[in-house]
mmCIF file of C-alpha atoms in Angstrom:
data_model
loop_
_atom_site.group_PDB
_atom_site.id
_atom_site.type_symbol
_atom_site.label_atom_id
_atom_site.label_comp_id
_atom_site.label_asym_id
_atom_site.label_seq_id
_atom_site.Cartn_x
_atom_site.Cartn_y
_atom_site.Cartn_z
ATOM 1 C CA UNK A 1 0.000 0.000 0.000
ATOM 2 C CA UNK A 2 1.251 3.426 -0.832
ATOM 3 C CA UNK A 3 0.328 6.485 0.765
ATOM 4 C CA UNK A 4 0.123 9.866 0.373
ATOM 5 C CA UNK A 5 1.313 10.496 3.206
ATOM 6 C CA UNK A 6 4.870 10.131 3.876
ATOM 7 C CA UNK A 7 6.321 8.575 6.663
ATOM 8 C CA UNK A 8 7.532 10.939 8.850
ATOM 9 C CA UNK A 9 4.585 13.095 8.524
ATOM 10 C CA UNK A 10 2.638 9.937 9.781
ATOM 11 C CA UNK A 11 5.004 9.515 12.874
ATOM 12 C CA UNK A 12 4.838 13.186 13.671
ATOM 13 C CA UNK A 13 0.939 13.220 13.923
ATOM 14 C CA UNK A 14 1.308 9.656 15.227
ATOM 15 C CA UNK A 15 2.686 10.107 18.285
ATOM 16 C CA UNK A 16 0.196 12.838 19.767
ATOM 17 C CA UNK A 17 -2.866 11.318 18.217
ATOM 18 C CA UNK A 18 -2.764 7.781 20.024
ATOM 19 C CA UNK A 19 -3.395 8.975 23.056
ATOM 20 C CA UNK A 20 -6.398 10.886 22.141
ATOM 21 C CA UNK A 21 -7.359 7.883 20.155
ATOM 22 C CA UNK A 22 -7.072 5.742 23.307
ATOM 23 C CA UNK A 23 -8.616 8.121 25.571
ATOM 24 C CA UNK A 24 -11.689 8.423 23.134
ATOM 25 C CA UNK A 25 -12.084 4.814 22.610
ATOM 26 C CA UNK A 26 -11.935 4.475 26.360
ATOM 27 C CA UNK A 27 -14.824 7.158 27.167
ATOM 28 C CA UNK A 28 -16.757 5.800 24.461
ATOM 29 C CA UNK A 29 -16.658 2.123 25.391
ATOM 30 C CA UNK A 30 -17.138 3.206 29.216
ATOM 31 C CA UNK A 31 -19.381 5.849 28.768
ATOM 32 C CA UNK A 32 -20.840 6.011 25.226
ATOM 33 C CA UNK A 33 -19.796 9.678 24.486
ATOM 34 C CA UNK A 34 -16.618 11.158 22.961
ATOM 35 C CA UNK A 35 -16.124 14.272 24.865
ATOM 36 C CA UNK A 36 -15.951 17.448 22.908
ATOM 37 C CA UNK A 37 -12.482 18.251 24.349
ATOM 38 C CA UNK A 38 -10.825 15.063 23.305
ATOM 39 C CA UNK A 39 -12.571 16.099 19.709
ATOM 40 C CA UNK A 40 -10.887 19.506 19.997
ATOM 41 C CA UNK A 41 -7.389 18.194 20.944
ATOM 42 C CA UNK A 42 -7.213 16.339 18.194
ATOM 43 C CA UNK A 43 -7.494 19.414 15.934
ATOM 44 C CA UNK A 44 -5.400 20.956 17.904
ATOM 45 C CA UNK A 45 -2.841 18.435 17.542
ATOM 46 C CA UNK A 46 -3.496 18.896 13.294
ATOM 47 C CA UNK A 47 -2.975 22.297 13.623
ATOM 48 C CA UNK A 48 -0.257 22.776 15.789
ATOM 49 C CA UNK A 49 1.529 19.351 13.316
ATOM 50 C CA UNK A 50 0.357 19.708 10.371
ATOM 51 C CA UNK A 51 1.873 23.132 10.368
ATOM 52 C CA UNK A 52 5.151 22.251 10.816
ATOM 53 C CA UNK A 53 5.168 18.861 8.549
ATOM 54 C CA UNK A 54 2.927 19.302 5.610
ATOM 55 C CA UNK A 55 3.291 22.196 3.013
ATOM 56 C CA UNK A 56 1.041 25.349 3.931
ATOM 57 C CA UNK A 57 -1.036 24.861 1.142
ATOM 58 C CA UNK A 58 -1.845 21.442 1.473
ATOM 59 C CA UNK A 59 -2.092 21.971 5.100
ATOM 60 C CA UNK A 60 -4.610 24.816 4.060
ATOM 61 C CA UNK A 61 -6.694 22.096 2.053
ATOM 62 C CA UNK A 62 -6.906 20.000 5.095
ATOM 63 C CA UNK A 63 -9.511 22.038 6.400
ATOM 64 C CA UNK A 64 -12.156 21.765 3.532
ATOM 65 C CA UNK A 65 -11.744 17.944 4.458
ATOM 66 C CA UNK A 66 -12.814 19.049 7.927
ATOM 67 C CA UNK A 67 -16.075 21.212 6.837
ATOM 68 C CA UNK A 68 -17.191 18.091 3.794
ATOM 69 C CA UNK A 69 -16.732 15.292 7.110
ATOM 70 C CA UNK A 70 -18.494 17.621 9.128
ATOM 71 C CA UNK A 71 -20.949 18.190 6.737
ATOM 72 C CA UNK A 72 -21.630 14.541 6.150
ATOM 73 C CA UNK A 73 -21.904 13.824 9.671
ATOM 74 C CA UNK A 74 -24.473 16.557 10.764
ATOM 75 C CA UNK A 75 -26.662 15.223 7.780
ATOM 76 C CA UNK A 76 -26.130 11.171 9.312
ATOM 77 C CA UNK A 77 -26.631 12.478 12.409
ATOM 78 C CA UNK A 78 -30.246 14.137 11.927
ATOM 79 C CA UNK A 79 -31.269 11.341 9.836
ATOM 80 C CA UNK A 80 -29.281 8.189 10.722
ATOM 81 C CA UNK A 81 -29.014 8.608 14.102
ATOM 82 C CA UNK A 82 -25.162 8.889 13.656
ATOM 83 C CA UNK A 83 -23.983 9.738 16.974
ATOM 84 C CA UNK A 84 -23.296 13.635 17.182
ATOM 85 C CA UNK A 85 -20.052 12.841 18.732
ATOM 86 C CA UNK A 86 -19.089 10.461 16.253
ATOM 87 C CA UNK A 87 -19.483 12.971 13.687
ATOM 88 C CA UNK A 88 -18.064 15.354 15.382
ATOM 89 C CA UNK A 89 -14.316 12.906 15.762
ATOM 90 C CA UNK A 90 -14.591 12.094 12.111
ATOM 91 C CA UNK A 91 -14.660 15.711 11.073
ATOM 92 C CA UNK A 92 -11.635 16.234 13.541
ATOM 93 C CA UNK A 93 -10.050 13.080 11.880
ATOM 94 C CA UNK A 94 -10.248 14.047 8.499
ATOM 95 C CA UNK A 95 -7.522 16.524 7.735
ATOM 96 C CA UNK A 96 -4.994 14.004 8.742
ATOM 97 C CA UNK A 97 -5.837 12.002 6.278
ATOM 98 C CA UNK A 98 -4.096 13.262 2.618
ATOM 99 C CA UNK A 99 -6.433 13.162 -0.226
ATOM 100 C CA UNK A 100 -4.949 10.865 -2.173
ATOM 101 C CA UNK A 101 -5.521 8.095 0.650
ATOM 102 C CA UNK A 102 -9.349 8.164 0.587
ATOM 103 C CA UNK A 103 -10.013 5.136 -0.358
ATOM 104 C CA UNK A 104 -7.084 3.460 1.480
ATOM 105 C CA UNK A 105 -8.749 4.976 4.935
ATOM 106 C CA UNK A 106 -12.185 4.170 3.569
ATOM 107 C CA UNK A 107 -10.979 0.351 3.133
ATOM 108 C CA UNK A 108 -9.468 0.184 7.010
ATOM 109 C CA UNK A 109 -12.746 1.456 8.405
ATOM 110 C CA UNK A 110 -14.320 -1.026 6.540
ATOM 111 C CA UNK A 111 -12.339 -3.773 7.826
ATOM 112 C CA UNK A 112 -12.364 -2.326 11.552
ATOM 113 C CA UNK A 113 -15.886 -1.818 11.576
ATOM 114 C CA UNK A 114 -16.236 -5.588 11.263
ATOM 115 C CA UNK A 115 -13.764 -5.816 13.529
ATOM 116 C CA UNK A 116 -14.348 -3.668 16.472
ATOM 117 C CA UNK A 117 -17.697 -4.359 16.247
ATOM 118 C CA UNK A 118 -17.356 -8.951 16.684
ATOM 119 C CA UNK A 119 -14.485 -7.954 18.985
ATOM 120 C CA UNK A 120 -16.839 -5.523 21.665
ATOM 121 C CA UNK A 121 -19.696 -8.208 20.871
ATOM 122 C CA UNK A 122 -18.067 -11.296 21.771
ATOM 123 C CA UNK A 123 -16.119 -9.653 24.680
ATOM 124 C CA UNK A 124 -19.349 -8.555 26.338
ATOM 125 C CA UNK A 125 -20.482 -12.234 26.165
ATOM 126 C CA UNK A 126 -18.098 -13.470 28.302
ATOM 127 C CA UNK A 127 -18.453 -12.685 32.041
ATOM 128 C CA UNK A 128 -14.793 -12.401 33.205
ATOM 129 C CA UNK A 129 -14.356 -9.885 30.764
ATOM 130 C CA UNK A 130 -17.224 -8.098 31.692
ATOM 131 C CA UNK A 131 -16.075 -8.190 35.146
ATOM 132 C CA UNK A 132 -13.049 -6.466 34.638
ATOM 133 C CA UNK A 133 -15.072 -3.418 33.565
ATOM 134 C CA UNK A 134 -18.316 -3.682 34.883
ATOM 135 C CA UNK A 135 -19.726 -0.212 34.914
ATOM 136 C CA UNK A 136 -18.948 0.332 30.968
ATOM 137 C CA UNK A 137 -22.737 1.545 29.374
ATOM 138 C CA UNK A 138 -21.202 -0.040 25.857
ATOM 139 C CA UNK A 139 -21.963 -3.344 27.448
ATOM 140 C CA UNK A 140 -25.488 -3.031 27.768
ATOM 141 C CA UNK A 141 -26.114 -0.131 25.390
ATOM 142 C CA UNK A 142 -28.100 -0.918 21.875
ATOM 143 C CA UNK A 143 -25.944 1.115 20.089
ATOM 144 C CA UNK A 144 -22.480 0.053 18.980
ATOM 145 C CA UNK A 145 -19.304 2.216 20.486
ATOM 146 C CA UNK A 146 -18.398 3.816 17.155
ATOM 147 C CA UNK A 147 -15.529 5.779 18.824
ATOM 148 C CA UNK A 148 -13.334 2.291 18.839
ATOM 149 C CA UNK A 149 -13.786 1.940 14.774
ATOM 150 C CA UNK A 150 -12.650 5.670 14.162
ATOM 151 C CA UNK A 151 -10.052 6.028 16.864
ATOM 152 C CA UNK A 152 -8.461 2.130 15.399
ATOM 153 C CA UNK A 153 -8.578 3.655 11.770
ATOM 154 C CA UNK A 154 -6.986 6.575 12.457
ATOM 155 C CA UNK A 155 -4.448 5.182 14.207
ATOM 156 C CA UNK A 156 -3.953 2.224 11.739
ATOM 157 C CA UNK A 157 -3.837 4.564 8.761
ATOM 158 C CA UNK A 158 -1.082 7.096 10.443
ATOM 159 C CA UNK A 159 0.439 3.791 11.199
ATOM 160 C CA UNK A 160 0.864 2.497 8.287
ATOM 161 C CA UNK A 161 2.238 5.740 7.170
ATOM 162 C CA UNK A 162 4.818 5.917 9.731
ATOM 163 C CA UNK A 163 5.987 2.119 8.989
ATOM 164 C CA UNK A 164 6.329 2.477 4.943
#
């Protein structure tokens, strides 16, 4: 797989974005709700990055990225029941990803949705699991934890960047 994005850009936003990633799949598995502050540090950690690693005009671009996700995700949100704070990390996720890896990004969340979602499943089937975190609402909640698919694929994708 080829990317876009070149390696180091992908270790630079790397290496502040995992642990937003695993403090938003955390809330939203124990709590079904990505905080709006976790969404906000992540664009704070594009902006603050992406300044000094990507070109300023591609940086620049990054933002329509941001408006289109956001845009998308208000519309599944009213209509889909998407949750709002789903929407919200997408839109905060998307100018990390370059154009040109779209459909690369579009493939992993594929896969991970798949994933995350027969990995929560058939952990919350089996008691001592359960036990370990009892209180977590994604447990018992009708709604999958969406946070875990976005926060895996972004962290797969910059990843995968960093590695090539």
């Amino acid at each position: 797989m080829l990317l876009e994005m070149t390696a180091q850009q992908g270790l630079w936003f790397l290496i502040p974005a995992l642990p937003i990633c695993l403090w938003v799949a955390y809330t939203d598995l124990s709590a079904m709700r990505i905080p709006n502050v976790a969404v906000l540090a992540l664009l704070a950690v594009f902006v603050v990055v992406g300044f000094m690693v990507l070109p300023l005009d591609a940086f620049a671009w990054r933002f329509a990225h941001l408006a289109v996700v956001l845009l998308i995700g208000f519309v599944l949100s009213a209509f889909l029941g998407v949750g709002a704070g789903d929407s919200k990390f997408a839109a905060a996720m998307a100018p990390f990803v370059a154009l040109g890896d779209v459909s690369e990004v579009l493939t992993i969340f594929c896969v991970l949705v798949f994933v995350t979602f027969a990995l929560h499943r058939a952990a919350r089937s089996v008691a001592f699991i359960r036990s370990l975190a009892p209180t977590w609402e994604s447990w018992t909640a009708k709604k999958f934890p969406m946070g875990i698919t976005l926060t895996s694929t972004l962290a797969v994708y910059l990843g995968l960047a960093a590695a090539q």
